[in-house]
Amino acid sequence: MAKPLVAIVGRPNVGKSTFFNRVVGKRIAIVEDTPGVTRDRIYADADWGRYRFTLIDTGGLDPVGEVMMIDKMREQAEIAIDLADVIVFFVDGRDGVNPNDEDVAHFLRRTKKPIVLAVNKMDNPHKQDDAYAFYELGMGDPIAISATLGIGINDVLDAIVAHLPAPDEQQEEEEQGLQIAVIGKPNVGKSSLVNALLGQNRVIVEDYPGTTRDAIDTQFERDGERYTIIDTAGLRRKRSIEDNSIERYGVIRSLAAARRADVVLVVIDATEGMTEQDVKIAGYAHEEGKPSIVIVNKWDLIEKDTHTMNQFKKDISRELAFMSYAPMLFTSALNGQRVERIFELVYHVYAQSVLRVSTGVLNEVINHACAAVEPPSDKGRRLNILYATQVDVQPPSFALFVNEPNLLHFSYQRYLENQLRNAFGFEGTPIRIFPRRREN
């Protein structure tokens, strides 16, 4: 079961991003004292007690050209309502009740989504009673907070989780089998590929970008195995979706789909070749630590000779150097060419992502690697890897206990990663290596 979505909605400069950063524990959203800084939706997993949810920091409420603020706020509320399980409505307590706030509140009251009203910037405890003025919005009890000082944050989180399923219910996952997310730019043939995998037209396909506006989950069985395939909205360049909030939320859902998937198919259009946006999209899967397969679709439309495929592989490998572990498959969703091989690769890369290595064998490989290529040194002090252990899977993650973590240069870390791949495979999955200090 996917984590519940909690969207933060409000006018620019009311402190949404500051609250978001404080809750997720990182400075993810850009925070400046200027309206409209958050241009894109940003999401991150958060937890409160035993509850887990995905928090969405919404932006883009500043007027663009002649578009009125009120129209942008209404659009924002509509999209947040469509996506979120709970909405946190942020207002500025120092400004008092704003007419724009009233308009959004009126819209929200007509929905069935639970709303938490946060009155921010109540830094002075002697003026927190000013929050009571927001009762006139008719949205329940206003919660006085200061996102900057951390006042009242717990109260907002308590109010959020009061509307979420019980933790035990969140952990009850249906037997969905392997979950496969299909991501890529618009019009690269994602929906056609999904249909080919399903063997039936379960997703609408039309020959123009943006047909799939949302992430669509389809459960099915094949050869006695269960799968859930997730067809996602196409990811466009940022400037192409600057004024289209619906598609920007489609981006969030696409990335969220990749995060909850077991395996990601990164689909590239063979007729266009590798583009900058393809690299960025592949980077999302890599950063999330997901086993991935690069699908070069529409291969039937390419004029080929004996060198064509090898040249494509070289070009893509050069652009996706950070993802050299991912297998590459050339397909045609239209005529079914090599589509069946996708299932074989999906299970292979998933198995590689959950592979565990015994500590003894792991240290033997690391010791051989260090003997073959001496660890780096700096100012007379050499890196000493004392021992290693695997700490996690999906992706395979390893802790290296060393005398000085700063001595583990990126190039040597990449060398160790390659040695692990040579020894154990790990095809299709990223590897994480974490140096930890331990004295001799």
JSON list of N, CA and C in Angstrom, two decimals, residues 102-168:
[
{"chain": "A", "resi": 102, "resn": "GLU", "atom": "N", "xyz": [-9.81, 33.24, 2.25]},
{"chain": "A", "resi": 102, "resn": "GLU", "atom": "CA", "xyz": [-11.24, 32.97, 2.35]},
{"chain": "A", "resi": 102, "resn": "GLU", "atom": "C", "xyz": [-11.75, 32.23, 1.12]},
{"chain": "A", "resi": 103, "resn": "ASP", "atom": "N", "xyz": [-11.24, 32.63, -0.05]},
{"chain": "A", "resi": 103, "resn": "ASP", "atom": "CA", "xyz": [-11.69, 32.00, -1.28]},
{"chain": "A", "resi": 103, "resn": "ASP", "atom": "C", "xyz": [-11.29, 30.53, -1.31]},
{"chain": "A", "resi": 104, "resn": "VAL", "atom": "N", "xyz": [-10.04, 30.23, -0.94]},
{"chain": "A", "resi": 104, "resn": "VAL", "atom": "CA", "xyz": [-9.59, 28.84, -0.93]},
{"chain": "A", "resi": 104, "resn": "VAL", "atom": "C", "xyz": [-10.34, 28.05, 0.14]},
{"chain": "A", "resi": 105, "resn": "ALA", "atom": "N", "xyz": [-10.55, 28.66, 1.30]},
{"chain": "A", "resi": 105, "resn": "ALA", "atom": "CA", "xyz": [-11.28, 27.97, 2.36]},
{"chain": "A", "resi": 105, "resn": "ALA", "atom": "C", "xyz": [-12.69, 27.62, 1.91]},
{"chain": "A", "resi": 106, "resn": "HIS", "atom": "N", "xyz": [-13.31, 28.54, 1.18]},
{"chain": "A", "resi": 106, "resn": "HIS", "atom": "CA", "xyz": [-14.66, 28.27, 0.68]},
{"chain": "A", "resi": 106, "resn": "HIS", "atom": "C", "xyz": [-14.63, 27.07, -0.26]},
{"chain": "A", "resi": 107, "resn": "PHE", "atom": "N", "xyz": [-13.62, 27.00, -1.09]},
{"chain": "A", "resi": 107, "resn": "PHE", "atom": "CA", "xyz": [-13.49, 25.87, -2.00]},
{"chain": "A", "resi": 107, "resn": "PHE", "atom": "C", "xyz": [-13.24, 24.57, -1.24]},
{"chain": "A", "resi": 108, "resn": "LEU", "atom": "N", "xyz": [-12.36, 24.61, -0.25]},
{"chain": "A", "resi": 108, "resn": "LEU", "atom": "CA", "xyz": [-12.01, 23.41, 0.50]},
{"chain": "A", "resi": 108, "resn": "LEU", "atom": "C", "xyz": [-13.18, 22.89, 1.32]},
{"chain": "A", "resi": 109, "resn": "ARG", "atom": "N", "xyz": [-14.00, 23.78, 1.81]},
{"chain": "A", "resi": 109, "resn": "ARG", "atom": "CA", "xyz": [-15.14, 23.35, 2.63]},
{"chain": "A", "resi": 109, "resn": "ARG", "atom": "C", "xyz": [-16.10, 22.48, 1.85]},
{"chain": "A", "resi": 110, "resn": "ARG", "atom": "N", "xyz": [-16.12, 22.62, 0.54]},
{"chain": "A", "resi": 110, "resn": "ARG", "atom": "CA", "xyz": [-17.07, 21.85, -0.27]},
{"chain": "A", "resi": 110, "resn": "ARG", "atom": "C", "xyz": [-16.52, 20.47, -0.64]},
{"chain": "A", "resi": 111, "resn": "THR", "atom": "N", "xyz": [-15.35, 20.14, -0.16]},
{"chain": "A", "resi": 111, "resn": "THR", "atom": "CA", "xyz": [-14.76, 18.84, -0.45]},
{"chain": "A", "resi": 111, "resn": "THR", "atom": "C", "xyz": [-14.94, 17.91, 0.74]},
{"chain": "A", "resi": 112, "resn": "LYS", "atom": "N", "xyz": [-14.58, 16.67, 0.51]},
{"chain": "A", "resi": 112, "resn": "LYS", "atom": "CA", "xyz": [-14.68, 15.68, 1.59]},
{"chain": "A", "resi": 112, "resn": "LYS", "atom": "C", "xyz": [-13.31, 15.34, 2.16]},
{"chain": "A", "resi": 113, "resn": "LYS", "atom": "N", "xyz": [-12.29, 16.09, 1.76]},
{"chain": "A", "resi": 113, "resn": "LYS", "atom": "CA", "xyz": [-10.95, 15.81, 2.28]},
{"chain": "A", "resi": 113, "resn": "LYS", "atom": "C", "xyz": [-10.76, 16.46, 3.64]},
{"chain": "A", "resi": 114, "resn": "PRO", "atom": "N", "xyz": [-10.10, 15.77, 4.56]},
{"chain": "A", "resi": 114, "resn": "PRO", "atom": "CA", "xyz": [-9.81, 16.37, 5.87]},
{"chain": "A", "resi": 114, "resn": "PRO", "atom": "C", "xyz": [-8.81, 17.51, 5.72]},
{"chain": "A", "resi": 115, "resn": "ILE", "atom": "N", "xyz": [-9.06, 18.60, 6.45]},
{"chain": "A", "resi": 115, "resn": "ILE", "atom": "CA", "xyz": [-8.22, 19.80, 6.39]},
{"chain": "A", "resi": 115, "resn": "ILE", "atom": "C", "xyz": [-7.65, 20.09, 7.77]},
{"chain": "A", "resi": 116, "resn": "VAL", "atom": "N", "xyz": [-6.36, 20.41, 7.80]},
{"chain": "A", "resi": 116, "resn": "VAL", "atom": "CA", "xyz": [-5.72, 20.90, 9.02]},
{"chain": "A", "resi": 116, "resn": "VAL", "atom": "C", "xyz": [-5.33, 22.35, 8.77]},
{"chain": "A", "resi": 117, "resn": "LEU", "atom": "N", "xyz": [-5.85, 23.26, 9.60]},
{"chain": "A", "resi": 117, "resn": "LEU", "atom": "CA", "xyz": [-5.59, 24.69, 9.42]},
{"chain": "A", "resi": 117, "resn": "LEU", "atom": "C", "xyz": [-4.42, 25.12, 10.30]},
{"chain": "A", "resi": 118, "resn": "ALA", "atom": "N", "xyz": [-3.30, 25.49, 9.67]},
{"chain": "A", "resi": 118, "resn": "ALA", "atom": "CA", "xyz": [-2.10, 25.91, 10.40]},
{"chain": "A", "resi": 118, "resn": "ALA", "atom": "C", "xyz": [-1.92, 27.41, 10.26]},
{"chain": "A", "resi": 119, "resn": "VAL", "atom": "N", "xyz": [-1.94, 28.12, 11.37]},
{"chain": "A", "resi": 119, "resn": "VAL", "atom": "CA", "xyz": [-1.75, 29.57, 11.39]},
{"chain": "A", "resi": 119, "resn": "VAL", "atom": "C", "xyz": [-0.28, 29.81, 11.74]},
{"chain": "A", "resi": 120, "resn": "ASN", "atom": "N", "xyz": [0.50, 30.14, 10.73]},
{"chain": "A", "resi": 120, "resn": "ASN", "atom": "CA", "xyz": [1.95, 30.22, 10.90]},
{"chain": "A", "resi": 120, "resn": "ASN", "atom": "C", "xyz": [2.40, 31.63, 11.28]},
{"chain": "A", "resi": 121, "resn": "LYS", "atom": "N", "xyz": [3.68, 31.72, 11.64]},
{"chain": "A", "resi": 121, "resn": "LYS", "atom": "CA", "xyz": [4.38, 32.95, 12.01]},
{"chain": "A", "resi": 121, "resn": "LYS", "atom": "C", "xyz": [3.84, 33.55, 13.31]},
{"chain": "A", "resi": 122, "resn": "MET", "atom": "N", "xyz": [3.34, 32.68, 14.18]},
{"chain": "A", "resi": 122, "resn": "MET", "atom": "CA", "xyz": [2.90, 33.12, 15.51]},
{"chain": "A", "resi": 122, "resn": "MET", "atom": "C", "xyz": [4.09, 32.97, 16.46]},
{"chain": "A", "resi": 123, "resn": "ASP", "atom": "N", "xyz": [5.16, 33.73, 16.17]},
{"chain": "A", "resi": 123, "resn": "ASP", "atom": "CA", "xyz": [6.40, 33.59, 16.93]},
{"chain": "A", "resi": 123, "resn": "ASP", "atom": "C", "xyz": [6.27, 34.12, 18.36]},
{"chain": "A", "resi": 124, "resn": "ASN", "atom": "N", "xyz": [5.45, 35.12, 18.55]},
{"chain": "A", "resi": 124, "resn": "ASN", "atom": "CA", "xyz": [5.27, 35.73, 19.87]},
{"chain": "A", "resi": 124, "resn": "ASN", "atom": "C", "xyz": [4.19, 34.97, 20.63]},
{"chain": "A", "resi": 125, "resn": "PRO", "atom": "N", "xyz": [4.56, 34.27, 21.70]},
{"chain": "A", "resi": 125, "resn": "PRO", "atom": "CA", "xyz": [3.56, 33.48, 22.43]},
{"chain": "A", "resi": 125, "resn": "PRO", "atom": "C", "xyz": [2.44, 34.33, 23.02]},
{"chain": "A", "resi": 126, "resn": "HIS", "atom": "N", "xyz": [2.69, 35.62, 23.21]},
{"chain": "A", "resi": 126, "resn": "HIS", "atom": "CA", "xyz": [1.66, 36.49, 23.78]},
{"chain": "A", "resi": 126, "resn": "HIS", "atom": "C", "xyz": [0.61, 36.88, 22.75]},
{"chain": "A", "resi": 127, "resn": "LYS", "atom": "N", "xyz": [0.88, 36.59, 21.48]},
{"chain": "A", "resi": 127, "resn": "LYS", "atom": "CA", "xyz": [-0.07, 36.95, 20.43]},
{"chain": "A", "resi": 127, "resn": "LYS", "atom": "C", "xyz": [-0.69, 35.74, 19.76]},
{"chain": "A", "resi": 128, "resn": "GLN", "atom": "N", "xyz": [-0.53, 34.58, 20.37]},
{"chain": "A", "resi": 128, "resn": "GLN", "atom": "CA", "xyz": [-1.05, 33.37, 19.74]},
{"chain": "A", "resi": 128, "resn": "GLN", "atom": "C", "xyz": [-2.57, 33.34, 19.74]},
{"chain": "A", "resi": 129, "resn": "ASP", "atom": "N", "xyz": [-3.18, 34.12, 20.61]},
{"chain": "A", "resi": 129, "resn": "ASP", "atom": "CA", "xyz": [-4.64, 34.19, 20.59]},
{"chain": "A", "resi": 129, "resn": "ASP", "atom": "C", "xyz": [-5.16, 34.81, 19.29]},
{"chain": "A", "resi": 130, "resn": "ASP", "atom": "N", "xyz": [-4.27, 35.50, 18.56]},
{"chain": "A", "resi": 130, "resn": "ASP", "atom": "CA", "xyz": [-4.69, 36.09, 17.28]},
{"chain": "A", "resi": 130, "resn": "ASP", "atom": "C", "xyz": [-5.11, 35.00, 16.28]},
{"chain": "A", "resi": 131, "resn": "ALA", "atom": "N", "xyz": [-4.66, 33.78, 16.53]},
{"chain": "A", "resi": 131, "resn": "ALA", "atom": "CA", "xyz": [-5.03, 32.69, 15.62]},
{"chain": "A", "resi": 131, "resn": "ALA", "atom": "C", "xyz": [-6.53, 32.41, 15.65]},
{"chain": "A", "resi": 132, "resn": "TYR", "atom": "N", "xyz": [-7.18, 32.79, 16.74]},
{"chain": "A", "resi": 132, "resn": "TYR", "atom": "CA", "xyz": [-8.61, 32.50, 16.85]},
{"chain": "A", "resi": 132, "resn": "TYR", "atom": "C", "xyz": [-9.42, 33.23, 15.78]},
{"chain": "A", "resi": 133, "resn": "ALA", "atom": "N", "xyz": [-8.86, 34.31, 15.23]},
{"chain": "A", "resi": 133, "resn": "ALA", "atom": "CA", "xyz": [-9.58, 35.05, 14.19]},
{"chain": "A", "resi": 133, "resn": "ALA", "atom": "C", "xyz": [-9.85, 34.17, 12.98]},
{"chain": "A", "resi": 134, "resn": "PHE", "atom": "N", "xyz": [-9.04, 33.12, 12.81]},
{"chain": "A", "resi": 134, "resn": "PHE", "atom": "CA", "xyz": [-9.20, 32.27, 11.63]},
{"chain": "A", "resi": 134, "resn": "PHE", "atom": "C", "xyz": [-10.32, 31.25, 11.78]},
{"chain": "A", "resi": 135, "resn": "TYR", "atom": "N", "xyz": [-11.01, 31.27, 12.93]},
{"chain": "A", "resi": 135, "resn": "TYR", "atom": "CA", "xyz": [-12.21, 30.44, 13.04]},
{"chain": "A", "resi": 135, "resn": "TYR", "atom": "C", "xyz": [-13.24, 30.84, 11.99]},
{"chain": "A", "resi": 136, "resn": "GLU", "atom": "N", "xyz": [-13.18, 32.10, 11.56]},
{"chain": "A", "resi": 136, "resn": "GLU", "atom": "CA", "xyz": [-14.18, 32.57, 10.60]},
{"chain": "A", "resi": 136, "resn": "GLU", "atom": "C", "xyz": [-14.03, 31.89, 9.24]},
{"chain": "A", "resi": 137, "resn": "LEU", "atom": "N", "xyz": [-12.91, 31.21, 9.00]},
{"chain": "A", "resi": 137, "resn": "LEU", "atom": "CA", "xyz": [-12.77, 30.46, 7.75]},
{"chain": "A", "resi": 137, "resn": "LEU", "atom": "C", "xyz": [-13.63, 29.20, 7.75]},
{"chain": "A", "resi": 138, "resn": "GLY", "atom": "N", "xyz": [-14.12, 28.82, 8.92]},
{"chain": "A", "resi": 138, "resn": "GLY", "atom": "CA", "xyz": [-15.00, 27.66, 9.00]},
{"chain": "A", "resi": 138, "resn": "GLY", "atom": "C", "xyz": [-14.31, 26.35, 8.70]},
{"chain": "A", "resi": 139, "resn": "MET", "atom": "N", "xyz": [-13.07, 26.22, 9.12]},
{"chain": "A", "resi": 139, "resn": "MET", "atom": "CA", "xyz": [-12.29, 25.00, 8.82]},
{"chain": "A", "resi": 139, "resn": "MET", "atom": "C", "xyz": [-11.82, 24.31, 10.08]},
{"chain": "A", "resi": 140, "resn": "GLY", "atom": "N", "xyz": [-12.56, 24.45, 11.14]},
{"chain": "A", "resi": 140, "resn": "GLY", "atom": "CA", "xyz": [-12.19, 23.79, 12.38]},
{"chain": "A", "resi": 140, "resn": "GLY", "atom": "C", "xyz": [-11.21, 24.62, 13.19]},
{"chain": "A", "resi": 141, "resn": "ASP", "atom": "N", "xyz": [-10.58, 23.95, 14.14]},
{"chain": "A", "resi": 141, "resn": "ASP", "atom": "CA", "xyz": [-9.69, 24.63, 15.07]},
{"chain": "A", "resi": 141, "resn": "ASP", "atom": "C", "xyz": [-8.41, 25.09, 14.39]},
{"chain": "A", "resi": 142, "resn": "PRO", "atom": "N", "xyz": [-8.11, 26.39, 14.40]},
{"chain": "A", "resi": 142, "resn": "PRO", "atom": "CA", "xyz": [-6.82, 26.85, 13.88]},
{"chain": "A", "resi": 142, "resn": "PRO", "atom": "C", "xyz": [-5.71, 26.48, 14.86]},
{"chain": "A", "resi": 143, "resn": "ILE", "atom": "N", "xyz": [-4.59, 26.03, 14.33]},
{"chain": "A", "resi": 143, "resn": "ILE", "atom": "CA", "xyz": [-3.45, 25.64, 15.17]},
{"chain": "A", "resi": 143, "resn": "ILE", "atom": "C", "xyz": [-2.37, 26.70, 15.01]},
{"chain": "A", "resi": 144, "resn": "ALA", "atom": "N", "xyz": [-2.05, 27.40, 16.08]},
{"chain": "A", "resi": 144, "resn": "ALA", "atom": "CA", "xyz": [-1.02, 28.45, 16.05]},
{"chain": "A", "resi": 144, "resn": "ALA", "atom": "C", "xyz": [0.35, 27.80, 16.06]},
{"chain": "A", "resi": 145, "resn": "ILE", "atom": "N", "xyz": [1.17, 28.16, 15.06]},
{"chain": "A", "resi": 145, "resn": "ILE", "atom": "CA", "xyz": [2.50, 27.57, 14.99]},
{"chain": "A", "resi": 145, "resn": "ILE", "atom": "C", "xyz": [3.52, 28.62, 14.57]},
{"chain": "A", "resi": 146, "resn": "SER", "atom": "N", "xyz": [4.78, 28.28, 14.78]},
{"chain": "A", "resi": 146, "resn": "SER", "atom": "CA", "xyz": [5.89, 29.01, 14.18]},
{"chain": "A", "resi": 146, "resn": "SER", "atom": "C", "xyz": [6.80, 27.98, 13.54]},
{"chain": "A", "resi": 147, "resn": "ALA", "atom": "N", "xyz": [6.73, 27.87, 12.22]},
{"chain": "A", "resi": 147, "resn": "ALA", "atom": "CA", "xyz": [7.56, 26.88, 11.53]},
{"chain": "A", "resi": 147, "resn": "ALA", "atom": "C", "xyz": [9.05, 27.19, 11.72]},
{"chain": "A", "resi": 148, "resn": "THR", "atom": "N", "xyz": [9.37, 28.49, 11.81]},
{"chain": "A", "resi": 148, "resn": "THR", "atom": "CA", "xyz": [10.77, 28.89, 11.98]},
{"chain": "A", "resi": 148, "resn": "THR", "atom": "C", "xyz": [11.30, 28.48, 13.34]},
{"chain": "A", "resi": 149, "resn": "LEU", "atom": "N", "xyz": [10.52, 28.69, 14.39]},
{"chain": "A", "resi": 149, "resn": "LEU", "atom": "CA", "xyz": [10.97, 28.38, 15.75]},
{"chain": "A", "resi": 149, "resn": "LEU", "atom": "C", "xyz": [10.62, 26.97, 16.19]},
{"chain": "A", "resi": 150, "resn": "GLY", "atom": "N", "xyz": [9.79, 26.29, 15.41]},
{"chain": "A", "resi": 150, "resn": "GLY", "atom": "CA", "xyz": [9.40, 24.93, 15.79]},
{"chain": "A", "resi": 150, "resn": "GLY", "atom": "C", "xyz": [8.25, 24.87, 16.77]},
{"chain": "A", "resi": 151, "resn": "ILE", "atom": "N", "xyz": [7.55, 25.97, 16.95]},
{"chain": "A", "resi": 151, "resn": "ILE", "atom": "CA", "xyz": [6.43, 26.01, 17.90]},
{"chain": "A", "resi": 151, "resn": "ILE", "atom": "C", "xyz": [5.18, 25.43, 17.22]},
{"chain": "A", "resi": 152, "resn": "GLY", "atom": "N", "xyz": [4.51, 24.51, 17.90]},
{"chain": "A", "resi": 152, "resn": "GLY", "atom": "CA", "xyz": [3.24, 23.98, 17.41]},
{"chain": "A", "resi": 152, "resn": "GLY", "atom": "C", "xyz": [3.36, 22.94, 16.31]},
{"chain": "A", "resi": 153, "resn": "ILE", "atom": "N", "xyz": [4.56, 22.58, 15.90]},
{"chain": "A", "resi": 153, "resn": "ILE", "atom": "CA", "xyz": [4.73, 21.59, 14.83]},
{"chain": "A", "resi": 153, "resn": "ILE", "atom": "C", "xyz": [4.11, 20.26, 15.24]},
{"chain": "A", "resi": 154, "resn": "ASN", "atom": "N", "xyz": [4.36, 19.86, 16.49]},
{"chain": "A", "resi": 154, "resn": "ASN", "atom": "CA", "xyz": [3.81, 18.58, 16.96]},
{"chain": "A", "resi": 154, "resn": "ASN", "atom": "C", "xyz": [2.29, 18.57, 16.90]},
{"chain": "A", "resi": 155, "resn": "ASP", "atom": "N", "xyz": [1.67, 19.71, 17.20]},
{"chain": "A", "resi": 155, "resn": "ASP", "atom": "CA", "xyz": [0.21, 19.77, 17.16]},
{"chain": "A", "resi": 155, "resn": "ASP", "atom": "C", "xyz": [-0.32, 19.56, 15.75]},
{"chain": "A", "resi": 156, "resn": "VAL", "atom": "N", "xyz": [0.38, 20.15, 14.77]},
{"chain": "A", "resi": 156, "resn": "VAL", "atom": "CA", "xyz": [-0.04, 19.95, 13.37]},
{"chain": "A", "resi": 156, "resn": "VAL", "atom": "C", "xyz": [0.13, 18.49, 12.97]},
{"chain": "A", "resi": 157, "resn": "LEU", "atom": "N", "xyz": [1.23, 17.88, 13.36]},
{"chain": "A", "resi": 157, "resn": "LEU", "atom": "CA", "xyz": [1.46, 16.48, 13.02]},
{"chain": "A", "resi": 157, "resn": "LEU", "atom": "C", "xyz": [0.44, 15.57, 13.69]},
{"chain": "A", "resi": 158, "resn": "ASP", "atom": "N", "xyz": [0.11, 15.87, 14.92]},
{"chain": "A", "resi": 158, "resn": "ASP", "atom": "CA", "xyz": [-0.94, 15.09, 15.60]},
{"chain": "A", "resi": 158, "resn": "ASP", "atom": "C", "xyz": [-2.26, 15.19, 14.86]},
{"chain": "A", "resi": 159, "resn": "ALA", "atom": "N", "xyz": [-2.58, 16.41, 14.38]},
{"chain": "A", "resi": 159, "resn": "ALA", "atom": "CA", "xyz": [-3.83, 16.60, 13.66]},
{"chain": "A", "resi": 159, "resn": "ALA", "atom": "C", "xyz": [-3.81, 15.87, 12.32]},
{"chain": "A", "resi": 160, "resn": "ILE", "atom": "N", "xyz": [-2.63, 15.82, 11.67]},
{"chain": "A", "resi": 160, "resn": "ILE", "atom": "CA", "xyz": [-2.51, 15.11, 10.38]},
{"chain": "A", "resi": 160, "resn": "ILE", "atom": "C", "xyz": [-2.76, 13.63, 10.58]},
{"chain": "A", "resi": 161, "resn": "VAL", "atom": "N", "xyz": [-2.02, 13.01, 11.51]},
{"chain": "A", "resi": 161, "resn": "VAL", "atom": "CA", "xyz": [-2.10, 11.55, 11.64]},
{"chain": "A", "resi": 161, "resn": "VAL", "atom": "C", "xyz": [-3.45, 11.10, 12.20]},
{"chain": "A", "resi": 162, "resn": "ALA", "atom": "N", "xyz": [-4.18, 12.03, 12.83]},
{"chain": "A", "resi": 162, "resn": "ALA", "atom": "CA", "xyz": [-5.52, 11.69, 13.30]},
{"chain": "A", "resi": 162, "resn": "ALA", "atom": "C", "xyz": [-6.44, 11.32, 12.13]},
{"chain": "A", "resi": 163, "resn": "HIS", "atom": "N", "xyz": [-6.10, 11.77, 10.93]},
{"chain": "A", "resi": 163, "resn": "HIS", "atom": "CA", "xyz": [-6.91, 11.49, 9.74]},
{"chain": "A", "resi": 163, "resn": "HIS", "atom": "C", "xyz": [-6.35, 10.34, 8.91]},
{"chain": "A", "resi": 164, "resn": "LEU", "atom": "N", "xyz": [-5.22, 9.75, 9.32]},
{"chain": "A", "resi": 164, "resn": "LEU", "atom": "CA", "xyz": [-4.58, 8.69, 8.53]},
{"chain": "A", "resi": 164, "resn": "LEU", "atom": "C", "xyz": [-5.01, 7.32, 9.03]},
{"chain": "A", "resi": 165, "resn": "PRO", "atom": "N", "xyz": [-4.89, 6.30, 8.17]},
{"chain": "A", "resi": 165, "resn": "PRO", "atom": "CA", "xyz": [-5.18, 4.93, 8.62]},
{"chain": "A", "resi": 165, "resn": "PRO", "atom": "C", "xyz": [-4.25, 4.54, 9.76]},
{"chain": "A", "resi": 166, "resn": "ALA", "atom": "N", "xyz": [-4.71, 3.66, 10.61]},
{"chain": "A", "resi": 166, "resn": "ALA", "atom": "CA", "xyz": [-3.88, 3.19, 11.71]},
{"chain": "A", "resi": 166, "resn": "ALA", "atom": "C", "xyz": [-2.61, 2.56, 11.14]},
{"chain": "A", "resi": 167, "resn": "PRO", "atom": "N", "xyz": [-1.48, 2.68, 11.85]},
{"chain": "A", "resi": 167, "resn": "PRO", "atom": "CA", "xyz": [-0.21, 2.13, 11.33]},
{"chain": "A", "resi": 167, "resn": "PRO", "atom": "C", "xyz": [-0.31, 0.67, 10.91]},
{"chain": "A", "resi": 168, "resn": "ASP", "atom": "N", "xyz": [-1.06, -0.13, 11.68]},
{"chain": "A", "resi": 168, "resn": "ASP", "atom": "CA", "xyz": [-1.19, -1.54, 11.32]},
{"chain": "A", "resi": 168, "resn": "ASP", "atom": "C", "xyz": [-1.86, -1.70, 9.96]}
]
